[in-house]
Tab-separated table of C-alpha atoms in Angstrom:
chain	number	residue	atom	x	y	z
A	1	MET	CA	5.146	13.702	10.376
A	2	SER	CA	5.864	14.044	6.747
A	3	ASP	CA	5.230	11.504	4.173
A	4	ASP	CA	9.057	10.359	4.233
A	5	LEU	CA	9.811	9.994	7.597
A	6	TRP	CA	8.641	7.489	10.211
A	7	GLU	CA	8.953	7.894	13.922
A	8	TYR	CA	8.808	5.781	16.846
A	9	THR	CA	9.768	6.196	20.575
A	10	LEU	CA	11.484	3.230	22.170
A	11	GLN	CA	9.523	1.551	24.999
A	12	PRO	CA	10.891	-0.597	28.149
A	13	GLN	CA	10.357	-3.916	25.980
A	14	ASP	CA	12.597	-2.612	23.246
A	15	GLU	CA	15.685	-2.229	25.584
A	16	GLY	CA	18.297	-4.811	24.331
A	17	LYS	CA	16.914	-5.262	21.070
A	18	THR	CA	18.467	-4.154	17.686
A	19	PHE	CA	16.753	-1.407	15.607
A	20	GLN	CA	16.380	-4.125	12.982
A	21	GLU	CA	14.879	-6.448	15.168
A	22	ILE	CA	12.145	-4.100	16.397
A	23	LEU	CA	11.344	-2.877	12.933
A	24	LYS	CA	11.002	-6.281	11.583
A	25	ARG	CA	9.213	-8.256	14.681
A	26	LYS	CA	7.254	-5.219	16.117
A	27	PHE	CA	6.369	-3.405	12.946
A	28	HIS	CA	6.809	-6.099	10.213
A	29	PHE	CA	9.376	-4.068	8.013
A	30	SER	CA	10.066	-6.460	5.078
A	31	THR	CA	13.254	-8.048	4.720
A	32	LYS	CA	13.516	-5.988	1.281
A	33	LEU	CA	12.800	-2.756	3.004
A	34	ILE	CA	15.399	-3.110	5.844
A	35	GLN	CA	17.933	-3.812	3.189
A	36	GLN	CA	17.111	-0.769	1.264
A	37	LEU	CA	17.513	1.060	4.607
A	38	LYS	CA	21.028	-0.007	5.240
A	39	LYS	CA	22.238	1.285	1.670
A	40	GLY	CA	22.348	4.830	2.985
A	41	GLU	CA	21.843	7.252	6.229
A	42	PHE	CA	18.085	6.560	6.599
A	43	VAL	CA	18.073	5.743	10.402
A	44	TRP	CA	18.545	8.268	13.293
A	45	VAL	CA	18.165	7.946	16.680
A	46	ASP	CA	17.749	11.285	18.672
A	47	GLY	CA	18.861	12.854	15.810
A	48	GLU	CA	22.350	10.998	15.288
A	49	PHE	CA	22.794	8.421	12.419
A	50	THR	CA	22.831	4.959	13.486
A	51	PHE	CA	23.148	1.498	12.252
A	52	LEU	CA	20.205	-1.084	11.984
A	53	SER	CA	22.332	-3.378	14.202
A	54	ALA	CA	22.615	-1.184	17.148
A	55	THR	CA	20.463	-1.191	20.391
A	56	GLY	CA	18.735	1.586	21.750
A	57	GLN	CA	17.285	2.648	25.142
A	58	SER	CA	13.693	3.262	26.225
A	59	GLY	CA	12.862	7.145	25.624
A	60	GLN	CA	14.809	7.280	22.453
A	61	THR	CA	13.378	8.504	19.163
A	62	LEU	CA	13.891	6.311	16.199
A	63	ARG	CA	13.429	8.340	12.771
A	64	ILE	CA	13.523	6.243	9.592
A	65	LYS	CA	13.482	7.905	6.318
A	66	LEU	CA	10.976	5.599	4.146
A	67	VAL	CA	11.296	7.048	0.478
A	68	ALA	CA	14.386	7.114	-1.396
A	69	PRO	CA	13.919	9.307	-4.386
A	70	GLU	CA	11.678	7.478	-6.874
A	71	GLU	CA	10.314	7.968	-10.467
A	72	ALA	CA	6.944	7.033	-11.667
A	73	THR	CA	6.942	3.961	-14.020
A	74	ILE	CA	3.693	4.823	-15.984
A	75	PRO	CA	3.005	8.380	-17.451
A	76	GLY	CA	0.426	10.589	-15.462
A	77	GLU	CA	-2.461	12.062	-17.191
A	78	GLN	CA	-4.688	14.899	-15.765
A	79	LEU	CA	-7.859	12.896	-15.430
A	80	PRO	CA	-11.033	12.903	-13.100
A	81	LEU	CA	-9.984	11.602	-9.675
A	82	ASP	CA	-12.650	11.223	-7.193
A	83	ILE	CA	-10.530	11.061	-3.904
A	84	LEU	CA	-12.168	9.453	-0.696
A	85	PHE	CA	-9.279	9.721	1.456
A	86	GLU	CA	-5.824	10.892	1.741
A	87	ASP	CA	-2.994	10.713	4.388
A	88	ASP	CA	1.190	10.855	4.319
A	89	TYR	CA	0.571	6.837	3.526
A	90	PHE	CA	-2.316	6.057	1.677
A	91	LEU	CA	-4.668	7.467	-0.950
A	92	ALA	CA	-8.277	5.950	-1.719
A	93	VAL	CA	-9.831	6.511	-4.715
A	94	ASN	CA	-13.432	5.722	-6.310
A	95	LYS	CA	-13.105	3.894	-9.575
A	96	PRO	CA	-16.035	4.296	-11.663
A	97	ALA	CA	-16.965	1.171	-13.829
A	98	GLY	CA	-15.407	1.336	-17.175
A	99	GLN	CA	-12.067	2.635	-16.154
A	100	VAL	CA	-8.931	0.247	-15.873
A	101	VAL	CA	-7.030	0.208	-12.715
A	102	HIS	CA	-3.523	-0.054	-14.208
A	103	PRO	CA	-2.014	0.603	-17.708
A	104	THR	CA	-2.004	-2.613	-20.036
A	105	PRO	CA	-1.314	-2.809	-23.715
A	106	ARG	CA	-5.135	-3.101	-24.553
A	107	TYR	CA	-5.490	0.019	-22.404
A	108	PRO	CA	-2.445	2.045	-22.340
A	109	SER	CA	-3.597	5.418	-20.813
A	110	GLY	CA	-6.720	6.650	-19.170
A	111	THR	CA	-6.329	4.298	-16.148
A	112	ILE	CA	-6.868	5.189	-12.403
A	113	GLY	CA	-2.868	4.622	-12.566
A	114	ASN	CA	-2.567	7.499	-15.040
A	115	ALA	CA	-4.755	9.672	-12.969
A	116	VAL	CA	-3.087	9.094	-9.805
A	117	VAL	CA	0.429	9.525	-11.251
A	118	GLY	CA	-0.898	12.773	-12.945
A	119	TYR	CA	-2.643	13.923	-9.537
A	120	LEU	CA	0.916	13.246	-7.802
A	121	ALA	CA	3.018	15.058	-10.141
A	122	SER	CA	0.577	18.247	-10.079
A	123	LYS	CA	1.606	18.034	-6.194
A	124	GLY	CA	5.622	18.005	-7.301
A	125	ASP	CA	5.347	14.100	-6.401
A	126	THR	CA	7.167	11.567	-8.689
A	127	ARG	CA	6.583	8.554	-6.781
A	128	PRO	CA	5.235	5.265	-8.494
A	129	PHE	CA	1.793	3.917	-8.412
A	130	ARG	CA	1.300	1.381	-5.825
A	131	PRO	CA	-1.968	0.007	-5.639
A	132	ILE	CA	-3.258	-2.244	-2.923
A	133	ASN	CA	-6.065	-3.632	-4.654
A	134	ARG	CA	-7.506	-4.060	-8.103
A	135	LEU	CA	-11.087	-4.096	-9.682
A	136	ASP	CA	-11.983	-5.457	-12.988
A	137	ARG	CA	-12.612	-2.915	-15.654
A	138	ASN	CA	-16.570	-2.888	-15.232
A	139	THR	CA	-16.564	-2.813	-11.441
A	140	SER	CA	-16.996	0.159	-9.397
A	141	GLY	CA	-15.321	0.491	-6.004
A	142	VAL	CA	-12.482	1.739	-3.524
A	143	ILE	CA	-9.070	1.456	-4.706
A	144	VAL	CA	-6.461	1.891	-1.979
A	145	ILE	CA	-3.106	3.340	-3.285
A	146	ALA	CA	0.002	3.339	-0.822
A	147	LYS	CA	2.201	6.278	-1.166
A	148	ASN	CA	5.707	4.450	-0.411
A	149	ARG	CA	7.092	1.182	0.230
A	150	PHE	CA	6.584	0.877	3.718
A	151	ALA	CA	2.804	1.575	3.423
A	152	HIS	CA	2.529	-0.896	0.678
A	153	GLN	CA	4.518	-3.809	2.424
A	154	GLN	CA	2.284	-3.033	5.675
A	155	LEU	CA	-1.029	-3.360	3.684
A	156	ALA	CA	0.384	-6.532	1.965
A	157	TRP	CA	1.354	-8.096	5.289
A	158	GLN	CA	-2.378	-7.312	6.520
A	159	GLN	CA	-3.667	-8.746	3.391
A	160	GLU	CA	-1.814	-11.980	3.514
A	161	ARG	CA	-3.014	-12.501	7.169
A	162	GLY	CA	-6.818	-11.947	6.217
A	163	GLN	CA	-6.732	-8.556	8.174
A	164	ILE	CA	-7.963	-6.617	5.372
A	165	LYS	CA	-11.835	-7.335	4.221
A	166	LYS	CA	-13.258	-7.012	0.904
A	167	VAL	CA	-16.783	-6.765	0.268
A	168	TYR	CA	-18.774	-6.619	-3.027
A	169	LEU	CA	-22.392	-5.507	-3.844
A	170	GLY	CA	-23.915	-7.152	-6.748
A	171	VAL	CA	-27.053	-5.604	-8.438
A	172	VAL	CA	-29.530	-7.748	-10.091
A	173	SER	CA	-32.729	-7.082	-11.965
A	174	GLY	CA	-35.974	-9.169	-11.999
A	175	VAL	CA	-38.024	-10.714	-9.369
A	176	LEU	CA	-36.377	-12.732	-6.516
A	177	SER	CA	-38.181	-15.278	-4.736
A	178	GLN	CA	-36.290	-14.321	-1.460
A	179	ASP	CA	-34.916	-11.159	-0.052
A	180	HIS	CA	-31.840	-12.897	1.317
A	181	GLY	CA	-29.802	-15.930	0.882
A	182	GLU	CA	-26.397	-17.477	-0.219
A	183	ILE	CA	-25.508	-19.075	-3.477
A	184	ARG	CA	-22.796	-21.502	-2.956
A	185	GLU	CA	-21.804	-22.855	-6.470
A	186	PRO	CA	-18.988	-23.708	-8.328
A	187	ILE	CA	-17.500	-20.950	-10.598
A	188	ARG	CA	-16.153	-21.687	-13.910
A	189	LEU	CA	-14.707	-19.674	-17.187
A	190	VAL	CA	-17.496	-18.907	-19.657
A	191	PRO	CA	-16.711	-20.809	-22.492
A	192	GLY	CA	-14.499	-19.039	-25.101
A	193	SER	CA	-13.441	-16.291	-22.603
A	194	PHE	CA	-10.233	-16.160	-20.349
A	195	ILE	CA	-11.944	-13.584	-18.264
A	196	GLN	CA	-15.508	-13.922	-17.691
A	197	ARG	CA	-16.719	-16.472	-15.167
């Protein structure tokens, strides 16, 4: 399957349901994405254009064009990019400490976003940078990037329901009195800073 087509074979339990209902209830397509699909010929059943209000039969193949032509909203740069995983829907990269995830007025270039847009552009792809998570500048770790609106909203849906787990590892120096434990104390801002805690 290419990265701009999503495909599903209707099951017996889908009989009598509209395609919109199947997409929304079974696959958690967002209302916004469904509205975008209604603006053109983006939905087909067995190769024939269909409306989302139509119903299908078990065994039919529902195909959806997920990606309307899009342009990146930040400039791409040819920067080193440590790619850990890539498929038609996601890109996972290893962010080094010291690099910002998304351009800001203070860091307008040299970010993971610039690197990803540059990497995709080198493959003839102009899609926007859609990170699923962010890390602070001085934190290293995995950044997951959605390659289309559908992938982005699917992971956002999972994140809202606690189905995505993030684990942080901290490095400390000195001699610790215990080799394991739990710190349960309030966290507050460092006086004079709006970032450090």
